[in-house]
Amino acid sequence: MTIILESSKNALANELLRWLSWLITAALLASAVVVRPDLFAGIITGKQWALEVATPGALACCLLFITTDRRISLTLTDVAVGMLALWVTASDGLLHPGHYQPMGDTIFNVSLWLLIYLFMRLASWQRHFTTAAIGLWLAVALIISAWGLLQLYGLAPSQHALFRITGPFHNPGPFSGYVVAALPLALAVIIGTKTLVPPKHACRSITILKHHFLLPTTAEGVGRILLKYISIGVVIALLLVIPAARSRAAWLAAITGALFVAWVHPRTQRTRWMIWSIFKQWPMAVRTLVIMGGLVLLMSVGWGMYALKSGSADGRWLMWQVTGTLIAQSPVVGHGAGAFDALYMNAQADWFQSGNGTAAQVLVAGSPEAPFNELLKLWLQYGAVAIALTLGIMWAVMTSKPVETPQARFLVRRSLMNRGLKGALLSLLVFGLFSYPFDMAPHMLLLVMATAMLAGNRRPVMTLSHHRATNVVITGTIATVIAMAVAYMPQRMAHYAALKKWQEATQCYDMRRYDDAVELYASALHPLSNNGLFLQMYGKALNMAGNYTHSNDILAIANKNHNSYIIHNTMGDNHKALGNTAEAARAYQNAAAMVPGMMFPKYLLAVLYRDTGQTVKAVETANQVLTMPVKVQSMATDEIISEMKKIISSYKQ
């Protein structure tokens, strides 16, 4: 009797833990739709906040998993993930201590994503967890796709004034990258529909208008049917919304993921073999023509995608080239977290001043927030070591196969889901070659989820069970995690409180209440003292409030972590107001060198020369402005051109 009761208690505990893990997974995925207008950049920071709110539940699940099953099994993927986490932490802590990002931020970010990885890793071997997690993933993608469709037809407001389709994101790029990762998953489910259909003994037959239908009678059967129709809905929604979003990176990601799922599916093996057999029977001349025709078709498609947004493509090429010069300075260990924000604009100025920049690049040069290539960004920050570890993780994941289980049908379903997960992972990675998805919590979550759920497909390289060492590891892990949670919780609360004040300060600035804005910025300074964008905006508010010396002090700190032409323009304004003409000219020149195709810095320089009686320099600079091509015709550019003409005409008189 005792044994039966104990077994019943264990079964009930496992069932509750299974439902809890599903609930936590749903909460993590639902963070993608969260928007908090009360926070600065609440479309982005709101999602990070929601993810962090759900993370304590993931921690609780991990502790329950570990304490109920006192076994620790590590696969090759787990080892590589751990090594990458250690390298990132050691790089910022030992090789680049506090260069551009505080060590505490690195530890928090690494711990957060390792915890989510551990949660997904432990939960993925629960019965039906992978299927449930994929179903939740697809459901969220369907909701976001439908959101985009409503925006397309004017039935829902967009999150960006210049774009109709954004979903809950700040522009079409992140929206497209998120939803397109669901396409391979949905296709894998649809292609494997027979595997997911419940057996007849688990269904009840009903007749409607002389047509017979099988309805599932179990929760598992209902779940499979729901998964099938959600997948169909995702594919239909994506076919409607992705072309309208006009994200070429998303198109490439969708094609890559879909082709992968189709290629590796067992049903296509015979078709591939037949096509190959027919191809080999053709004469060499015919095969050569077919290959050349295929290459021409690919080149034509590639050129068409380039021509669709040639300026955007040229801008990316410039960013990659300039980022490459920074990587060459420290190719093995990188520059540390935050290096792009701190170093890129100076490197871009050096690029043009050295004569490497082309006329087309002058027109597209701006102040980017990321290099639009996740591999280049990783290489820049953490060097070739991190690239090697990342490629090792991807190889371990993509070559993995499900470990055999006694339940043959479960093994078939797991193989089906794994093909979809690999396709989704591939889509995310392809999209990341042309964008910056992993700067945002929802996209990073998908990457970690897919990697963790696939990690268990390799055989363990080390297993500890029922051993004193296991107890020591478990106890140490629990104590460390709890201590870190206690230490970081007040910091994160202060961080989000500061983001609220930042948003209020921004609103005051927009209403030209500069003194109120300065007061709010000052109250939020401590938690955000290493945020370069915050310091830039604080410095600008001080400038508008007339506190020029303090503004320069704040901007000098901001310039270390967030180098931008706006900082140099504002410092130039401050120096001009303080009577430091040489320093003002130098600041405007620095800004102009960073963005040589922008009129405004040279306009400020010409006005400085005019106001300080340097007429020859004023006219020379004004002529330079008038010879610059106008990127976007606007009232601002018209005023600049008019002012430059006045400077030249006054000199002639």
XYZ file of C-alpha atoms in Angstrom:
653
model
C 0.000 0.000 0.000
C 2.844 2.369 0.860
C 4.530 1.629 -2.443
C 1.301 2.341 -4.359
C 0.760 5.646 -2.535
C 4.367 6.674 -3.115
C 4.044 5.852 -6.817
C 0.820 7.872 -7.059
C 2.468 10.839 -5.358
C 5.387 10.697 -7.798
C 3.037 10.492 -10.772
C 1.048 13.481 -9.497
C 4.239 15.475 -8.866
C 5.540 14.726 -12.356
C 2.230 15.740 -13.908
C 2.178 19.022 -11.984
C 5.790 19.682 -12.944
C 4.958 18.991 -16.587
C 2.096 21.499 -16.590
C 4.220 24.034 -14.719
C 6.988 23.751 -17.311
C 4.434 24.276 -20.108
C 3.084 27.353 -18.315
C 6.566 28.839 -17.842
C 7.394 28.190 -21.511
C 4.193 29.969 -22.542
C 5.088 32.938 -20.326
C 8.595 33.155 -21.800
C 7.286 33.058 -25.372
C 4.493 35.529 -24.607
C 7.134 38.142 -23.750
C 7.401 38.749 -27.523
C 4.029 40.531 -27.590
C 4.650 42.767 -24.554
C 4.911 46.517 -25.125
C 5.393 48.901 -22.186
C 4.835 52.558 -23.155
C 5.891 53.685 -19.654
C 9.486 52.510 -20.267
C 11.998 54.149 -22.573
C 12.009 52.172 -25.854
C 9.230 50.134 -24.275
C 8.727 48.073 -27.422
C 12.179 46.554 -26.793
C 12.725 46.942 -23.050
C 9.183 45.788 -22.268
C 9.927 42.414 -23.825
C 13.130 42.066 -21.824
C 11.205 42.964 -18.660
C 8.515 40.353 -19.354
C 11.162 37.691 -19.979
C 12.875 38.484 -16.684
C 9.546 38.349 -14.847
C 8.970 34.807 -16.146
C 12.521 33.645 -15.370
C 12.012 32.941 -11.614
C 9.450 30.336 -12.649
C 12.062 28.721 -14.894
C 14.477 28.734 -11.948
C 11.903 27.018 -9.726
C 11.319 24.360 -12.377
C 15.068 23.750 -12.717
C 15.415 23.227 -8.984
C 12.474 20.803 -9.000
C 13.907 18.912 -11.988
C 17.311 18.577 -10.344
C 16.049 17.583 -6.905
C 13.522 15.017 -8.178
C 15.953 13.340 -10.594
C 19.429 13.512 -9.071
C 21.263 12.842 -12.293
C 23.443 15.171 -14.314
C 24.016 14.238 -17.951
C 26.086 16.424 -20.244
C 26.232 16.134 -24.012
C 28.804 17.595 -26.383
C 26.459 20.522 -27.045
C 26.154 21.248 -23.320
C 29.927 21.291 -22.940
C 30.342 23.684 -25.880
C 27.612 25.996 -24.541
C 29.301 26.030 -21.139
C 32.672 26.808 -22.701
C 31.200 29.694 -24.687
C 29.587 31.121 -21.537
C 32.894 30.832 -19.660
C 34.800 32.494 -22.507
C 32.366 35.424 -22.696
C 32.553 35.927 -18.933
C 36.343 35.595 -18.807
C 36.762 37.879 -21.819
C 34.833 40.739 -20.222
C 36.200 40.078 -16.748
C 39.878 39.415 -17.442
C 40.803 40.496 -20.979
C 38.568 43.581 -21.254
C 37.589 44.470 -17.673
C 34.983 47.223 -17.767
C 36.087 48.590 -21.136
C 32.647 49.294 -22.573
C 30.202 47.305 -20.419
C 30.222 46.664 -16.650
C 31.173 43.151 -15.625
C 27.949 42.881 -13.657
C 25.908 43.268 -16.845
C 27.855 40.475 -18.522
C 27.381 38.134 -15.565
C 23.665 38.885 -15.454
C 23.118 38.323 -19.184
C 25.150 35.102 -19.255
C 23.363 33.788 -16.155
C 19.924 34.680 -17.524
C 20.378 32.828 -20.800
C 22.160 29.881 -19.172
C 19.217 29.515 -16.793
C 16.722 29.500 -19.669
C 18.933 27.036 -21.552
C 19.055 24.774 -18.489
C 15.287 24.975 -18.060
C 14.612 24.033 -21.674
C 17.289 21.359 -21.561
C 15.855 19.643 -18.499
C 12.235 20.038 -19.566
C 12.787 18.723 -23.093
C 13.014 15.112 -21.918
C 9.619 15.271 -20.312
C 6.941 13.438 -22.218
C 5.355 15.688 -24.857
C 7.296 18.801 -23.741
C 9.005 19.371 -27.102
C 5.696 19.031 -28.948
C 3.987 21.384 -26.493
C 6.812 23.938 -26.679
C 6.716 23.912 -30.476
C 2.936 24.281 -30.388
C 3.275 27.336 -28.120
C 6.012 28.746 -30.373
C 3.759 28.358 -33.422
C 0.756 29.845 -31.594
C 2.713 32.992 -30.656
C 4.052 33.259 -34.225
C 0.487 32.971 -35.550
C -0.713 35.734 -33.211
C 2.136 38.030 -34.253
C 1.585 37.255 -37.955
C -2.116 38.050 -37.595
C -1.129 41.278 -35.824
C 0.987 42.202 -38.836
C -1.860 41.432 -41.233
C -4.206 43.671 -39.252
C -1.624 46.465 -39.502
C -1.252 45.873 -43.232
C -4.965 46.473 -43.786
C -5.148 49.418 -41.393
C -7.081 47.562 -38.682
C -4.343 47.923 -36.048
C -1.827 50.722 -35.399
C 1.796 50.256 -36.422
C 4.633 50.688 -33.922
C 6.581 52.844 -36.410
C 5.461 55.928 -38.290
C 7.301 54.952 -41.492
C 6.235 51.297 -41.758
C 2.800 49.706 -41.916
C 3.845 46.251 -40.695
C 5.748 45.889 -37.429
C 3.644 43.573 -35.268
C 4.640 44.167 -31.624
C 8.181 45.130 -32.721
C 9.726 48.502 -33.583
C 10.180 47.902 -37.338
C 9.484 45.229 -39.983
C 12.937 43.620 -39.632
C 12.549 42.089 -36.150
C 8.922 41.243 -36.943
C 9.880 39.325 -40.080
C 12.830 37.592 -38.417
C 10.690 36.358 -35.552
C 7.739 34.983 -37.496
C 9.803 33.471 -40.312
C 11.583 31.170 -37.831
C 8.242 29.421 -37.330
C 7.919 28.449 -41.014
C 10.217 25.372 -40.891
C 8.474 24.174 -37.733
C 5.049 24.513 -39.333
C 6.179 22.762 -42.523
C 7.711 19.906 -40.530
C 4.406 19.394 -38.721
C 2.353 19.549 -41.932
C 4.660 17.198 -43.837
C 4.532 14.752 -40.947
C 0.760 15.002 -40.496
C 0.252 11.224 -40.593
C 2.613 10.835 -37.666
C 0.656 13.354 -35.630
C -2.825 11.978 -36.378
C -4.140 10.062 -33.342
C -4.726 6.334 -33.832
C -8.300 5.238 -34.564
C -8.717 3.598 -31.164
C -8.162 7.053 -29.589
C -10.899 8.661 -31.720
C -14.667 8.613 -31.929
C -16.440 8.518 -35.278
C -19.247 10.971 -35.959
C -21.335 11.471 -39.103
C -22.352 14.873 -40.406
C -24.307 15.083 -43.674
C -23.250 11.537 -44.604
C -19.568 12.418 -44.064
C -17.610 10.515 -41.419
C -15.198 12.343 -39.125
C -12.816 11.058 -36.460
C -12.669 13.206 -33.346
C -9.924 12.571 -30.785
C -11.108 11.513 -27.337
C -7.865 12.173 -25.458
C -6.040 15.379 -24.546
C -3.012 14.161 -26.493
C -5.107 13.617 -29.598
C -6.709 17.055 -29.332
C -3.237 18.567 -28.959
C -2.017 16.908 -32.143
C -4.992 18.139 -34.147
C -4.537 21.660 -32.783
C -0.844 21.561 -33.664
C -1.657 20.546 -37.226
C -4.159 23.340 -37.834
C -2.073 25.982 -36.068
C 0.777 25.011 -38.406
C -1.452 25.399 -41.451
C -2.550 28.810 -40.162
C 1.075 29.880 -39.662
C 2.038 28.950 -43.227
C -0.959 30.798 -44.700
C -0.351 33.888 -42.563
C 3.349 33.981 -43.435
C 2.660 33.670 -47.152
C 0.463 36.749 -46.845
C 2.557 38.922 -44.539
C 6.225 38.194 -45.300
C 6.178 39.505 -48.910
C 4.444 42.682 -47.721
C 7.057 43.279 -44.997
C 9.741 43.495 -47.731
C 12.516 42.045 -45.603
C 14.980 40.362 -47.958
C 16.797 38.756 -45.032
C 13.517 37.161 -43.961
C 12.884 35.892 -47.495
C 16.295 34.209 -47.564
C 15.750 32.783 -44.090
C 12.341 31.407 -45.052
C 13.653 29.773 -48.228
C 16.639 28.259 -46.422
C 14.594 26.823 -43.570
C 11.864 25.475 -45.833
C 14.330 23.828 -48.238
C 16.164 22.235 -45.319
C 12.989 20.691 -43.897
C 11.954 19.413 -47.328
C 15.432 18.076 -48.094
C 15.939 16.065 -44.891
C 12.434 14.641 -44.679
C 12.333 10.871 -45.401
C 9.462 11.306 -47.864
C 11.700 13.319 -50.203
C 14.553 10.786 -50.307
C 13.009 8.757 -53.126
C 12.178 11.929 -55.065
C 15.749 13.209 -54.699
C 17.138 9.883 -55.842
C 14.865 9.846 -58.907
C 15.823 13.405 -59.887
C 19.523 12.625 -59.480
C 19.209 9.439 -61.540
C 17.467 11.281 -64.368
C 20.019 14.095 -64.238
C 22.947 11.650 -64.561
C 21.382 10.074 -67.660
C 21.378 13.362 -69.557
C 24.277 14.181 -71.946
C 27.096 16.282 -70.509
C 26.132 19.270 -72.666
C 22.566 19.241 -71.353
C 23.751 18.949 -67.752
C 26.132 21.852 -68.254
C 23.359 24.006 -69.701
C 21.042 23.146 -66.794
C 23.716 24.034 -64.231
C 24.568 27.273 -66.006
C 20.882 28.133 -66.299
C 20.451 27.540 -62.579
C 23.402 29.795 -61.799
C 22.050 32.531 -64.053
C 18.662 32.239 -62.367
C 20.242 32.511 -58.913
C 22.309 35.523 -59.979
C 19.225 37.186 -61.444
C 17.259 36.636 -58.243
C 20.189 37.938 -56.212
C 20.480 41.050 -58.362
C 16.732 41.640 -58.113
C 16.861 41.451 -54.318
C 19.798 43.864 -54.298
C 18.085 46.313 -56.649
C 14.919 46.252 -54.528
C 16.772 48.177 -51.783
C 20.214 48.896 -53.181
C 20.894 51.649 -50.656
C 20.235 49.300 -47.762
C 22.523 46.663 -49.253
C 25.304 49.222 -49.859
C 24.962 50.399 -46.269
C 25.357 46.859 -44.957
C 28.439 46.306 -47.106
C 29.976 49.476 -45.683
C 29.234 48.366 -42.122
C 30.763 44.946 -42.739
C 33.911 46.462 -44.245
C 34.397 48.929 -41.393
C 33.651 46.254 -38.788
C 36.270 44.094 -40.513
C 38.916 46.760 -39.872
C 38.066 46.667 -36.157
C 38.173 42.868 -36.085
C 41.624 42.949 -37.696
C 42.901 44.929 -34.696
C 42.143 42.049 -32.303
C 41.038 39.009 -34.307
C 41.576 36.282 -31.700
C 40.083 37.656 -28.463
C 38.010 40.607 -29.722
C 37.369 43.950 -28.040
C 34.757 43.014 -25.430
C 31.014 43.577 -25.041
C 29.752 46.934 -26.303
C 32.709 47.352 -28.675
C 30.610 48.147 -31.738
C 28.780 51.007 -30.062
C 32.009 52.445 -28.707
C 34.345 52.014 -31.675
C 32.405 51.895 -34.919
C 31.866 55.591 -35.683
C 35.539 56.473 -35.233
C 36.438 53.521 -37.462
C 33.968 54.753 -40.083
C 35.567 58.205 -39.960
C 39.009 56.622 -40.440
C 37.622 54.565 -43.346
C 36.556 57.632 -45.295
C 39.549 59.786 -44.338
C 41.917 57.062 -45.563
C 40.258 57.175 -48.994
C 38.669 53.711 -48.826
C 35.096 54.947 -48.993
C 33.309 55.233 -52.323
C 30.884 57.922 -53.449
C 28.009 55.461 -53.026
C 29.126 54.679 -49.468
C 29.236 58.389 -48.599
C 25.533 58.574 -49.401
C 24.550 55.580 -47.236
C 26.899 56.153 -44.273
C 24.974 56.696 -41.063
C 25.170 55.934 -37.360
C 24.135 52.262 -37.096
C 23.281 50.549 -33.824
C 24.624 47.170 -34.949
C 26.762 45.735 -37.800
C 23.752 43.846 -39.248
C 25.653 40.568 -39.045
C 25.608 38.566 -35.825
C 28.740 36.584 -36.644
C 30.734 39.747 -37.292
C 29.447 41.271 -34.072
C 30.387 38.157 -32.099
C 33.838 38.153 -33.709
C 34.301 41.858 -32.962
C 33.346 41.433 -29.312
C 34.778 38.031 -28.390
C 37.129 37.094 -31.201
C 37.798 33.971 -33.219
C 37.614 31.861 -30.046
C 33.901 32.640 -29.687
C 33.331 32.045 -33.407
C 34.953 28.596 -33.171
C 32.867 27.661 -30.120
C 29.660 28.914 -31.764
C 30.329 26.965 -34.948
C 31.061 23.921 -32.775
C 27.685 24.286 -31.072
C 25.919 24.586 -34.405
C 27.728 21.520 -35.773
C 26.846 19.490 -32.682
C 23.205 20.530 -32.926
C 22.718 20.163 -36.668
C 24.353 16.703 -36.813
C 22.491 15.332 -33.803
C 19.951 12.535 -33.988
C 17.321 11.523 -31.418
C 18.555 9.027 -28.853
C 16.552 5.825 -29.215
C 13.766 5.239 -26.718
C 11.577 2.201 -26.122
C 8.565 4.096 -27.475
C 8.971 3.862 -31.255
C 6.149 6.311 -31.970
C 7.669 8.835 -29.569
C 10.970 8.476 -31.428
C 9.269 9.165 -34.762
C 7.574 12.291 -33.400
C 10.836 13.466 -31.861
C 12.620 13.051 -35.208
C 9.851 15.057 -36.858
C 10.107 17.874 -34.310
C 13.893 17.884 -34.474
C 13.831 18.460 -38.230
C 11.571 21.446 -37.662
C 13.759 22.796 -34.855
C 16.885 22.501 -36.977
C 15.140 24.319 -39.821
C 14.017 27.065 -37.429
C 17.542 27.389 -36.060
C 18.921 27.622 -39.581
C 16.380 30.329 -40.465
C 17.357 32.361 -37.398
C 21.050 32.077 -38.248
C 20.553 33.052 -41.903
C 18.459 36.035 -40.848
C 21.191 36.969 -38.368
C 23.724 37.245 -41.209
C 21.888 40.349 -42.485
C 20.323 41.813 -39.342
C 20.696 42.011 -35.560
C 17.967 39.716 -34.127
C 19.900 38.549 -31.077
C 20.028 42.055 -29.637
C 16.356 41.484 -28.775
C 15.120 39.108 -26.084
C 12.372 37.301 -28.114
C 14.755 36.279 -30.905
C 17.473 35.247 -28.476
C 14.887 33.148 -26.644
C 14.059 31.237 -29.838
C 17.764 30.591 -30.456
C 18.298 29.293 -26.904
C 15.094 27.216 -27.000
C 15.964 25.473 -30.262
C 19.559 24.798 -29.181
C 18.543 23.445 -25.765
C 15.801 21.163 -27.087
C 18.191 19.736 -29.685
C 21.128 19.388 -27.277
C 19.773 16.222 -25.714
C 19.840 14.363 -29.037
C 23.508 13.493 -28.594
C 24.636 10.745 -26.280
C 25.964 11.981 -22.909
C 29.697 12.488 -22.613
C 29.417 12.484 -18.821
C 26.742 11.316 -16.379
C 26.711 11.668 -12.594
C 24.026 9.814 -10.667
C 23.434 8.758 -7.055
C 26.880 9.931 -6.026
C 28.236 12.305 -3.417
C 29.682 14.514 -6.144
C 26.205 14.881 -7.603
C 24.842 16.107 -4.288
C 27.695 18.599 -3.981
C 27.104 19.930 -7.511
C 23.342 20.207 -6.978
C 23.690 21.936 -3.608
C 26.332 24.322 -4.959
C 24.249 25.129 -8.030
C 21.131 25.869 -5.981
C 23.064 28.052 -3.506
C 24.809 29.993 -6.298
C 21.642 30.619 -8.277
C 19.687 31.774 -5.224
C 22.528 34.091 -4.161
C 22.727 35.642 -7.634
C 18.953 36.095 -7.771
C 18.965 37.869 -4.406
C 21.904 40.063 -5.481
C 20.534 41.073 -8.876
C 16.841 41.548 -8.117
C 17.241 45.021 -6.496
C 19.500 46.092 -9.375
C 16.978 45.050 -12.004
C 14.150 46.780 -10.157
C 16.240 49.969 -10.026
C 17.060 49.539 -13.722
C 13.418 49.463 -14.804
C 12.520 52.317 -12.453
C 15.269 54.329 -14.177
C 13.841 53.418 -17.595
C 10.507 54.898 -16.470
C 12.214 58.152 -15.509
C 14.100 58.128 -18.801
C 10.820 57.901 -20.677
C 9.356 60.757 -18.622
C 12.481 62.833 -19.283
C 12.158 62.180 -23.018
C 8.557 63.374 -22.957
C 9.566 66.530 -21.073
C 12.326 67.164 -23.622
C 9.884 66.775 -26.510
C 7.635 69.366 -24.829
C 10.681 71.675 -24.434
C 10.553 71.482 -20.661
C 14.313 71.162 -20.529
C 14.816 71.906 -16.831
C 12.309 69.184 -15.869
C 13.982 66.792 -18.305
C 17.412 67.473 -16.782
C 16.045 66.804 -13.297
C 14.557 63.473 -14.369
C 17.722 62.449 -16.220
C 19.788 63.249 -13.108
C 17.512 61.074 -10.916
C 17.991 58.110 -13.290
C 21.754 58.553 -13.690
C 23.068 55.991 -11.208
C 21.420 52.829 -12.628
C 22.106 53.983 -16.215
C 25.552 55.511 -15.732
C 27.081 53.153 -18.318
C 24.345 53.515 -20.930
C 25.855 55.641 -23.679
C 22.545 56.531 -25.336
C 21.102 57.689 -22.012
C 24.156 59.859 -21.348
C 23.954 61.298 -24.865
C 20.334 62.334 -24.350
C 21.103 63.652 -20.860
C 23.952 65.737 -22.274
C 21.721 67.105 -25.031
C 19.076 68.116 -22.466
C 21.744 69.911 -20.427
C 22.801 71.724 -23.598
C 19.248 72.859 -24.304
C 18.889 73.971 -20.664
C 22.002 76.139 -21.013
C 24.263 74.107 -18.716
C 27.064 73.788 -21.268
C 29.969 72.788 -19.015
C 28.049 69.980 -17.299
C 26.742 68.881 -20.682
C 30.285 68.434 -21.988
C 31.241 66.477 -18.859
C 28.351 64.040 -19.395
C 28.963 63.772 -23.140
C 32.657 63.017 -22.597
C 31.613 59.987 -20.513
C 28.986 58.998 -23.100
C 31.576 59.174 -25.873
C 33.528 56.309 -24.301
C 30.647 53.835 -24.663
C 28.490 55.339 -27.408
C 30.454 57.290 -29.977
C 28.131 59.182 -32.327
C 28.043 62.309 -34.448
C 25.211 63.669 -32.261
C 27.567 63.742 -29.286
C 30.193 65.664 -31.246
C 27.654 68.108 -32.671
C 26.329 68.817 -29.178
C 29.819 69.210 -27.747
C 30.523 71.640 -30.579
C 27.428 73.661 -29.625
C 28.575 73.681 -25.994
C 32.079 74.859 -26.848
C 30.683 77.531 -29.167
C 28.447 78.851 -26.375
C 31.417 78.858 -23.985
C 33.581 80.736 -26.471
C 35.921 77.813 -27.211
C 36.005 78.270 -30.986
C 38.852 75.845 -31.735
C 37.284 73.058 -29.673
C 33.883 73.689 -31.290
C 35.359 73.489 -34.796
C 37.172 70.270 -33.907
C 33.960 68.699 -32.600
C 31.989 69.631 -35.745
C 34.804 68.299 -37.931
C 34.763 64.994 -36.054
C 31.020 64.702 -36.618
C 31.386 65.521 -40.313
C 34.124 62.895 -40.707
C 31.860 60.212 -39.208
C 28.981 60.892 -41.618
C 30.524 62.647 -44.644
C 27.262 62.575 -46.573
C 25.331 64.494 -43.902
C 24.923 68.240 -44.336
C 24.193 69.212 -40.757
C 27.699 68.965 -39.161
C 29.276 71.012 -41.948
C 26.397 73.474 -41.761
C 27.145 73.974 -38.049
C 30.833 74.394 -38.878
C 30.109 77.015 -41.558
C 27.856 78.959 -39.170
C 30.586 78.806 -36.489
C 33.128 80.265 -38.901
C 30.699 83.002 -39.950
C 29.795 83.933 -36.367
C 33.463 84.108 -35.335
C 34.535 86.237 -38.314
C 36.412 83.499 -40.202
C 34.836 84.449 -43.516
C 37.129 82.516 -45.875
C 36.615 79.275 -43.984
C 32.878 79.950 -43.751
C 32.554 80.368 -47.524
C 34.727 77.347 -48.227
C 32.628 75.167 -45.929
C 29.376 76.574 -47.328
C 30.495 75.678 -50.851
C 31.225 72.144 -49.670
C 27.701 71.881 -48.284
C 26.140 73.118 -51.522
C 28.029 70.527 -53.580
C 26.773 67.682 -51.391
C 23.916 65.588 -52.854
C 20.620 65.871 -50.996
C 19.650 62.447 -49.619
C 16.116 63.363 -48.560
C 14.429 66.590 -49.587
C 12.921 68.297 -46.520
C 12.354 71.679 -44.914
C 15.546 71.197 -42.891
C 17.708 70.653 -45.988
C 16.046 73.610 -47.719
C 16.889 75.843 -44.748
C 20.489 74.605 -44.682
C 20.950 75.309 -48.404
C 19.354 78.736 -48.042
C 21.649 79.627 -45.134
C 24.748 78.496 -47.019
C 23.776 80.635 -49.993
C 23.419 83.634 -47.689
C 26.940 83.093 -46.349
C 28.376 82.983 -49.872
C 26.358 85.983 -51.095
C 27.355 88.120 -48.078
C 31.026 87.399 -48.804
C 30.634 88.463 -52.458
C 29.078 91.721 -51.358
